[in-house]
C-alpha positions as a printed NumPy array, in Angstrom:
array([[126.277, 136.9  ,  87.119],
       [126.892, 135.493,  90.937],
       [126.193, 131.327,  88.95 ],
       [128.15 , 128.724,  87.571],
       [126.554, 130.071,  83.552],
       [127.188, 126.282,  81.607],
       [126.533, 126.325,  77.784],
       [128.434, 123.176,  76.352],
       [125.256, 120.979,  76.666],
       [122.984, 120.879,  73.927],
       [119.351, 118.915,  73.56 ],
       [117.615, 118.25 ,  70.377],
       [114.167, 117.804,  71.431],
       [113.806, 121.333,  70.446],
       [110.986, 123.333,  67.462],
       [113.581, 126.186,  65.443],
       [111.581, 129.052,  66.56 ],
       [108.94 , 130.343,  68.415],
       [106.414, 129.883,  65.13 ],
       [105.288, 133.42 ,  65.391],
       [104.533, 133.607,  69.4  ],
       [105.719, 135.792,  71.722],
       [107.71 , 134.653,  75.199],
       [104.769, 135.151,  77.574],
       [105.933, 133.21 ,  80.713],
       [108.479, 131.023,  82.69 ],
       [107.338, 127.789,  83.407],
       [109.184, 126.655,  87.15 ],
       [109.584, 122.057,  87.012],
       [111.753, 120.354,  89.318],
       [113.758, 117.171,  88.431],
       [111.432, 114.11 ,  90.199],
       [111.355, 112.756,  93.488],
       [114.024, 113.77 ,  95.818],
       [113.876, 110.592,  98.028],
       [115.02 , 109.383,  95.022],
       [117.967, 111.847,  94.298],
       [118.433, 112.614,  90.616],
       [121.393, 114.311,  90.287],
       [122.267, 117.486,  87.855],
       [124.099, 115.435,  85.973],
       [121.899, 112.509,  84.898],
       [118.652, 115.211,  84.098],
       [121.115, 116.769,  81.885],
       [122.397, 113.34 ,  80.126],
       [118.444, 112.839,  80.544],
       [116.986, 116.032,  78.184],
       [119.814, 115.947,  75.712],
       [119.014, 111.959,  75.363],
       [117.326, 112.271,  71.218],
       [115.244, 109.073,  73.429],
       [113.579, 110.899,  75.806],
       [111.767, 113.768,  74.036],
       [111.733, 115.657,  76.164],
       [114.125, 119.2  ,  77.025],
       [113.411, 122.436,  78.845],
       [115.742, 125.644,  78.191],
       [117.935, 125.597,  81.867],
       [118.833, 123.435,  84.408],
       [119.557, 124.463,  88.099],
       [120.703, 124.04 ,  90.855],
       [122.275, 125.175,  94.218],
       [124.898, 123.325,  94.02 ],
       [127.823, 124.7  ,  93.034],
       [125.46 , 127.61 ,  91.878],
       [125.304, 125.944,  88.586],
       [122.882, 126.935,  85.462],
       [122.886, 124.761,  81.915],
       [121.395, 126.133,  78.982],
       [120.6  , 123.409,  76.768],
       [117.814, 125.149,  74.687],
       [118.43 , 128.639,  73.447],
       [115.313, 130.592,  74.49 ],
       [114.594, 131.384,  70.895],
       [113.846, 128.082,  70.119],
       [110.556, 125.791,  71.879],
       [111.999, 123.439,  73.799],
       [109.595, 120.76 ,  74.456],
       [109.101, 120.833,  79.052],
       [105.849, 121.806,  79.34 ],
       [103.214, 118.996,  78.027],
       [101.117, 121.427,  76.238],
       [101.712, 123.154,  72.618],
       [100.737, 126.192,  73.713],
       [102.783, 126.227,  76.924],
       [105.931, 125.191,  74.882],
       [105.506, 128.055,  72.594],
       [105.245, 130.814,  74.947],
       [106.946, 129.95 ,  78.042],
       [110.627, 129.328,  79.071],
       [111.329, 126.488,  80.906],
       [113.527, 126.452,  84.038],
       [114.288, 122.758,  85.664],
       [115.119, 123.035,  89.443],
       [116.694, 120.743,  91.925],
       [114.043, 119.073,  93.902],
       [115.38 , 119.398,  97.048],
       [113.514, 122.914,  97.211],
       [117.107, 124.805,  99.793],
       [117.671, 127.996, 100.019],
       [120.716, 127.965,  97.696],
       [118.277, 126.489,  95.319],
       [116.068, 129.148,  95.342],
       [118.612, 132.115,  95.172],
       [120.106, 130.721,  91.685],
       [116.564, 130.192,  90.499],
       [115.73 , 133.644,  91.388],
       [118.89 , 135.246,  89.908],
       [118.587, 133.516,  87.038],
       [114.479, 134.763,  86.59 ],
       [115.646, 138.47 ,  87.242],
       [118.266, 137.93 ,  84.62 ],
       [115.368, 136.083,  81.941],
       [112.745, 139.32 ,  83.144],
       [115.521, 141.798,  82.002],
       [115.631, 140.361,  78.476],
       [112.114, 139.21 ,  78.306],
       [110.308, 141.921,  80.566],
       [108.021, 140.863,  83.756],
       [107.46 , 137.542,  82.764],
       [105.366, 135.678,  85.181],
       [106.083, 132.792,  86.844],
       [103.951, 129.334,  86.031],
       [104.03 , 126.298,  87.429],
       [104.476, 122.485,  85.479],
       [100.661, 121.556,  86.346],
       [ 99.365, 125.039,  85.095],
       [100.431, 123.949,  81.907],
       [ 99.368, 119.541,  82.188],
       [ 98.52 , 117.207,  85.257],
       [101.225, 116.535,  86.904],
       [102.714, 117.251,  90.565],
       [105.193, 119.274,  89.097],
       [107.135, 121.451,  90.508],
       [106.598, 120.095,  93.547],
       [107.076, 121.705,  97.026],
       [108.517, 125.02 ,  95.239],
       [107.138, 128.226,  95.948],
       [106.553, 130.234,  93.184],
       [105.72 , 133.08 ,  95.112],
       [108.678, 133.301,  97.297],
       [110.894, 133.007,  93.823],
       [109.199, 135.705,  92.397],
       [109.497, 137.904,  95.558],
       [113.282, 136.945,  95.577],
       [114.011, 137.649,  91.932],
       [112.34 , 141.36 ,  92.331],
       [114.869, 141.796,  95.258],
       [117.304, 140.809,  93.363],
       [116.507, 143.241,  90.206],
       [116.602, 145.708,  92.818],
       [112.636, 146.194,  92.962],
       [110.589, 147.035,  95.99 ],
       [108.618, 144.483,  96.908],
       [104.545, 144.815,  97.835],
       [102.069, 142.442,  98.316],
       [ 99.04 , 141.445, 100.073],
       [100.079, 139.403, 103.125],
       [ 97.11 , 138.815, 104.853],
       [ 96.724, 135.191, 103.862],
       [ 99.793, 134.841, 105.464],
       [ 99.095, 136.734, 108.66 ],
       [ 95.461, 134.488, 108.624],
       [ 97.135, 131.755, 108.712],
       [ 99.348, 132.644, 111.532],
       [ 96.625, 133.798, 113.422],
       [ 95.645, 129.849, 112.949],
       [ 98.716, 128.447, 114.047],
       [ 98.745, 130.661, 117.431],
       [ 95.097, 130.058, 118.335],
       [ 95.986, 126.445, 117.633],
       [ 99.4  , 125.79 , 119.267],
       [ 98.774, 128.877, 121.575],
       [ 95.15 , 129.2  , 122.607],
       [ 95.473, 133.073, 121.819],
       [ 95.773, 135.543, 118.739],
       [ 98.844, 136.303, 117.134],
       [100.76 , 139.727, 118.211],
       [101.742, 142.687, 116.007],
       [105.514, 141.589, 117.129],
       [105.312, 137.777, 116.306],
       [103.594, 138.971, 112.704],
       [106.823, 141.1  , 112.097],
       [109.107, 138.24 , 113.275],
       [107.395, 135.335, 111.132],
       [107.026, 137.196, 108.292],
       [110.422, 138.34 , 108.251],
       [111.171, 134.342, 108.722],
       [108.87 , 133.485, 105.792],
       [111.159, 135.61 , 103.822],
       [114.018, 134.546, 104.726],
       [112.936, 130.738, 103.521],
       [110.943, 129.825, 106.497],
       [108.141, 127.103, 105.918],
       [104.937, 126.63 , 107.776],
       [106.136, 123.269, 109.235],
       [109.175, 125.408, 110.534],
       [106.759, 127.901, 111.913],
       [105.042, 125.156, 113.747],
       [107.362, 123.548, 115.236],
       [109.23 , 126.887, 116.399],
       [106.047, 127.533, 117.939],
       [105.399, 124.572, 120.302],
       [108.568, 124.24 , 121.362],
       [108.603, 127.644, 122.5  ],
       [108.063, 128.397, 126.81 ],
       [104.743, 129.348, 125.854],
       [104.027, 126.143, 123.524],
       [105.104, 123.866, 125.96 ],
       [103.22 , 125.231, 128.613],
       [ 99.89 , 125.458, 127.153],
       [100.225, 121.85 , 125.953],
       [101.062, 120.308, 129.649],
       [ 97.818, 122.403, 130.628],
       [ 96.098, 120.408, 127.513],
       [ 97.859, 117.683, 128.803],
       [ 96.181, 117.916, 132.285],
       [ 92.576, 118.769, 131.111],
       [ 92.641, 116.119, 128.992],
       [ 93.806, 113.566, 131.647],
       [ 90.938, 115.034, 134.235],
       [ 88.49 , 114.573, 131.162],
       [ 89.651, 111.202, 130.948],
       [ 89.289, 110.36 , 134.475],
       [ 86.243, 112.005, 134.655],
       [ 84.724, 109.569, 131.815],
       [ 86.646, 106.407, 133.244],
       [ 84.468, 107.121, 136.728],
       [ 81.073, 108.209, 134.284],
       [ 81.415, 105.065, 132.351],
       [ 82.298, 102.657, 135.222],
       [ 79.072, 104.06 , 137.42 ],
       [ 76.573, 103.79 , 134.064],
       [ 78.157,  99.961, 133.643],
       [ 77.288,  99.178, 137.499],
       [ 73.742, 100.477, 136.84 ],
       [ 72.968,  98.565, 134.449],
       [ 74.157,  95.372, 135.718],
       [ 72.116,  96.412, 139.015],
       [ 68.793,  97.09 , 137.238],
       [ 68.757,  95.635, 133.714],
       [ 71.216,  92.847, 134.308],
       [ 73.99 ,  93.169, 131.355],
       [ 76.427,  95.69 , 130.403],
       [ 75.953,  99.128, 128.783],
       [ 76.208,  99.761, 124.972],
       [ 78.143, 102.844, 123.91 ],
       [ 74.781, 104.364, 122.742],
       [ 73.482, 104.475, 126.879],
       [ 76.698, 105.594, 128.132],
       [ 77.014, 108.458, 125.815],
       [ 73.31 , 108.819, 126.026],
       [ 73.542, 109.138, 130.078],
       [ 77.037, 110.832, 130.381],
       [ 75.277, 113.69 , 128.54 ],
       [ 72.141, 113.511, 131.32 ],
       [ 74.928, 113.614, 134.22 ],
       [ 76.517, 116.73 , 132.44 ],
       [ 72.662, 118.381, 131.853],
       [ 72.226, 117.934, 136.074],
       [ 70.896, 114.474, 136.215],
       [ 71.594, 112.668, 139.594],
       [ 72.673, 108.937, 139.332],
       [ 69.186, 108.67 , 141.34 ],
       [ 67.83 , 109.834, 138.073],
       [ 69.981, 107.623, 135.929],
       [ 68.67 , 104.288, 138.238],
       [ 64.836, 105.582, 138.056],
       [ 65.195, 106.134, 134.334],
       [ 66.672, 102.772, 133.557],
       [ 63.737, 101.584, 135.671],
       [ 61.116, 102.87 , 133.807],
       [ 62.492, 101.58 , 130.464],
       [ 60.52 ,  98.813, 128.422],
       [ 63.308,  96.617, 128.987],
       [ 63.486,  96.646, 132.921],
       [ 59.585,  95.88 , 133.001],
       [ 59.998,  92.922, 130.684],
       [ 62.661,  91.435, 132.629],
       [ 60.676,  91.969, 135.737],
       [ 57.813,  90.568, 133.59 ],
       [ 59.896,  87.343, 133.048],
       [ 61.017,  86.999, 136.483],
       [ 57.234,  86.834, 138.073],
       [ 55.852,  84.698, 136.154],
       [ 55.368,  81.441, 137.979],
       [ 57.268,  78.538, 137.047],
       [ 55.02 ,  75.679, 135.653],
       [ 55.173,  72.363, 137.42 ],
       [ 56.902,  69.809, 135.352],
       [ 54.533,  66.535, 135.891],
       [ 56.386,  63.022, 135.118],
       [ 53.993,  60.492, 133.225],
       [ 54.756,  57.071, 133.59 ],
       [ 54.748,  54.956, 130.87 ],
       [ 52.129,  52.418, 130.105],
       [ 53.66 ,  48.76 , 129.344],
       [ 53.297,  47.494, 126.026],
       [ 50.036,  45.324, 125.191],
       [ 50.136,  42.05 , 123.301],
       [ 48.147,  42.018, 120.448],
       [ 44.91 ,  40.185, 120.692],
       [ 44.791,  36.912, 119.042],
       [ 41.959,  35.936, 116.633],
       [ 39.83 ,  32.806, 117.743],
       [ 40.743,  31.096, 114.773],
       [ 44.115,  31.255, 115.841],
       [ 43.855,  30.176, 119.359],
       [ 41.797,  26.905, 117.441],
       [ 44.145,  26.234, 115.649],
       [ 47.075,  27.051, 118.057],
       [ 45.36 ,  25.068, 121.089],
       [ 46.475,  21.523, 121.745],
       [ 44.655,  18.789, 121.356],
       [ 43.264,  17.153, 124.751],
       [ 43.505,  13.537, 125.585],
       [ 40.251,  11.802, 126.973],
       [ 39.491,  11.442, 130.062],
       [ 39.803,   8.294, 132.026],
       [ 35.928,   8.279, 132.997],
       [ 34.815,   8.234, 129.803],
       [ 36.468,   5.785, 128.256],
       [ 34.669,   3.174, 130.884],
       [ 31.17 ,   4.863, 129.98 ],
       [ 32.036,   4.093, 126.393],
       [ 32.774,   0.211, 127.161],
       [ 29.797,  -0.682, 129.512],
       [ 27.359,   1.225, 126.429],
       [ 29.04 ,  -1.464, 124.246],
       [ 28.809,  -4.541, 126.577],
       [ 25.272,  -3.955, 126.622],
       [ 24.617,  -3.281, 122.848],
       [ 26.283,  -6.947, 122.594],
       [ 24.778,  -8.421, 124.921],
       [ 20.755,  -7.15 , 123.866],
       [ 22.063,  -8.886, 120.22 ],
       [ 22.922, -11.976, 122.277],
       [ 19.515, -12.588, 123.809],
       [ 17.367, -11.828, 120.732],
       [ 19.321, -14.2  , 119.084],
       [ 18.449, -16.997, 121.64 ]])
């Protein structure tokens, strides 16, 4: 074996046995988060901790090429979140940091399990349970690599691969993909290349960068174009209906300029809206003429003639008749005087 084979771990979260079942499958996990790097180590302290409850039958990685067994395969170790799943698969945890020296000891150590096992398939953690386990690993390209490595010839249906290429070109490249670019990417794809890889290779290529300063420059002539569109709807409007364009007119009468409309056509059209004869509406009707009214003074309230009686002073006599008075008496007195004599 070309790995670092480690056997003095040992976990008890293991079932004796395989009650009865048959091995059936491998079951691929990787250790958690990467951001968060777990290390070889601390999974193993982890799934031989009685605490946890948890186990799987290997534990991999790249580095230093290293395998632990820490479940015989005869037993159920206890990886996989399902009964079923624990009973017929093996389970394999991998570093989560998904290289290509990760991959290589994972795939040696499948072609090893298939020659005691036979062709075991390959499952992933969230066949078995939800769960975004195994992560970013390919199952495919392990499989591919452990037939390789058992000295098998390797077939398969690659036309969702070469689809998918065909994709990336028509996006990145405005064109269909080449026989000699499918022979080249595939041959990248199997030597670890990702998609992400395969996009980025492509637009940094001559070609790439060339079609995108052509995108580049149609989409700044697009952009002026609808600057100058937009800016001649906006003086329209203020011209005939006296505000500024909503979004709906401008997309409404960029598509009229771009069906033949003139911006003749855009003017008379405004014109012959609802809201251009109402505001003309408004504008001739007259203006009514605001008349001042002056105000009346206040009245005093009319007084009762009881009130003015009794309110009016009293007059003094008059000089005249108190002498008219006197003489009537003088000669009262004096008709007494001369019957008495």
């Amino acid at each position: 074996m070309a790995y670092n084979y480690i056997t003095q771990y040992d976990s008890p979260n293991y079932t004796a046995g395989r009650q009865g079942n048959s091995i059936s499958s491998i079951t691929i996990h990787w250790w958690g988060d990467p951001n968060q790097n777990p290390s070889f180590e601390g999974i193993v302290a982890w799934l031989c901790n009685p605490a946890s409850q948890v186990s799987a039958h290997y534990v991999v990685t790249g580095t230093d090429r290293r395998v632990a067994c820490i479940v015989d395969p005869a037993n159920i170790a206890w990886h996989a979140g399902n009964w079923v799943g624990n009973q017929t698969s093996i389970g394999i945890e991998c570093d989560p940091r998904c290289r290509d020296e990760d991959y290589d000891v994972i795939a040696e150590l499948v072609a090893e399990l298939r020659k005691t096992y036979g062709d075991l398939p390959l499952r992933p953690h969230n066949s078995w349970t939800s769960t975004t386990c195994p992560g970013n690993y390919d199952l495919g390209r392990i499989d591919r690599m452990a037939r390789e490595k058992a000295g098998q010839t390797v077939q398969r249906d690659r036309t969702d691969e070469i689809n998918y290429l065909n994709g990336l070109y028509q996006q990145i490249l405005d064109r269909n993909v080449d026989e000699n670019a499918i022979g080249h990417y595939l041959s990248q794809i199997d030597k670890g290349w990702n998609w992400d890889q395969i996009r980025e290779d492509l637009a940094n290529s001559a070609e790439g960068k060339a079609v995108a300063e052509r995108r580049n420059a149609r989409n700044n002539e697009l952009r002026a174009a609808y600057d100058s569109e937009t800016n001649e709807i906006q003086r329209l409007y203020r011209e005939v209906l006296e505000r500024d364009a909503d979004e709906g007119g401008i997309e409404h009468y960029r598509n009229q300029i771009r069906n033949g409309w003139s911006w003749g056509m855009v003017a008379d059209d405004l014109r012959r809206s609802d809201e251009y004869k109402e505001l003309q509406r408004i504008k001739n009707t007259p203006t009514p003429e605001i008349q001042h009214v002056e105000p009346e003074p206040p009245t005093e309230p009319e007084e009762k003639p009881q009130e003015r009686a009794a309110e009016a002073p009293q007059e003094a006599p008059k000089a005249e008749d108190t002498t008219t008075i006197l003489g009537d008496i003088r000669r009262i007195l004096q008709a007494i005087l001369d019957a008495i004599t």
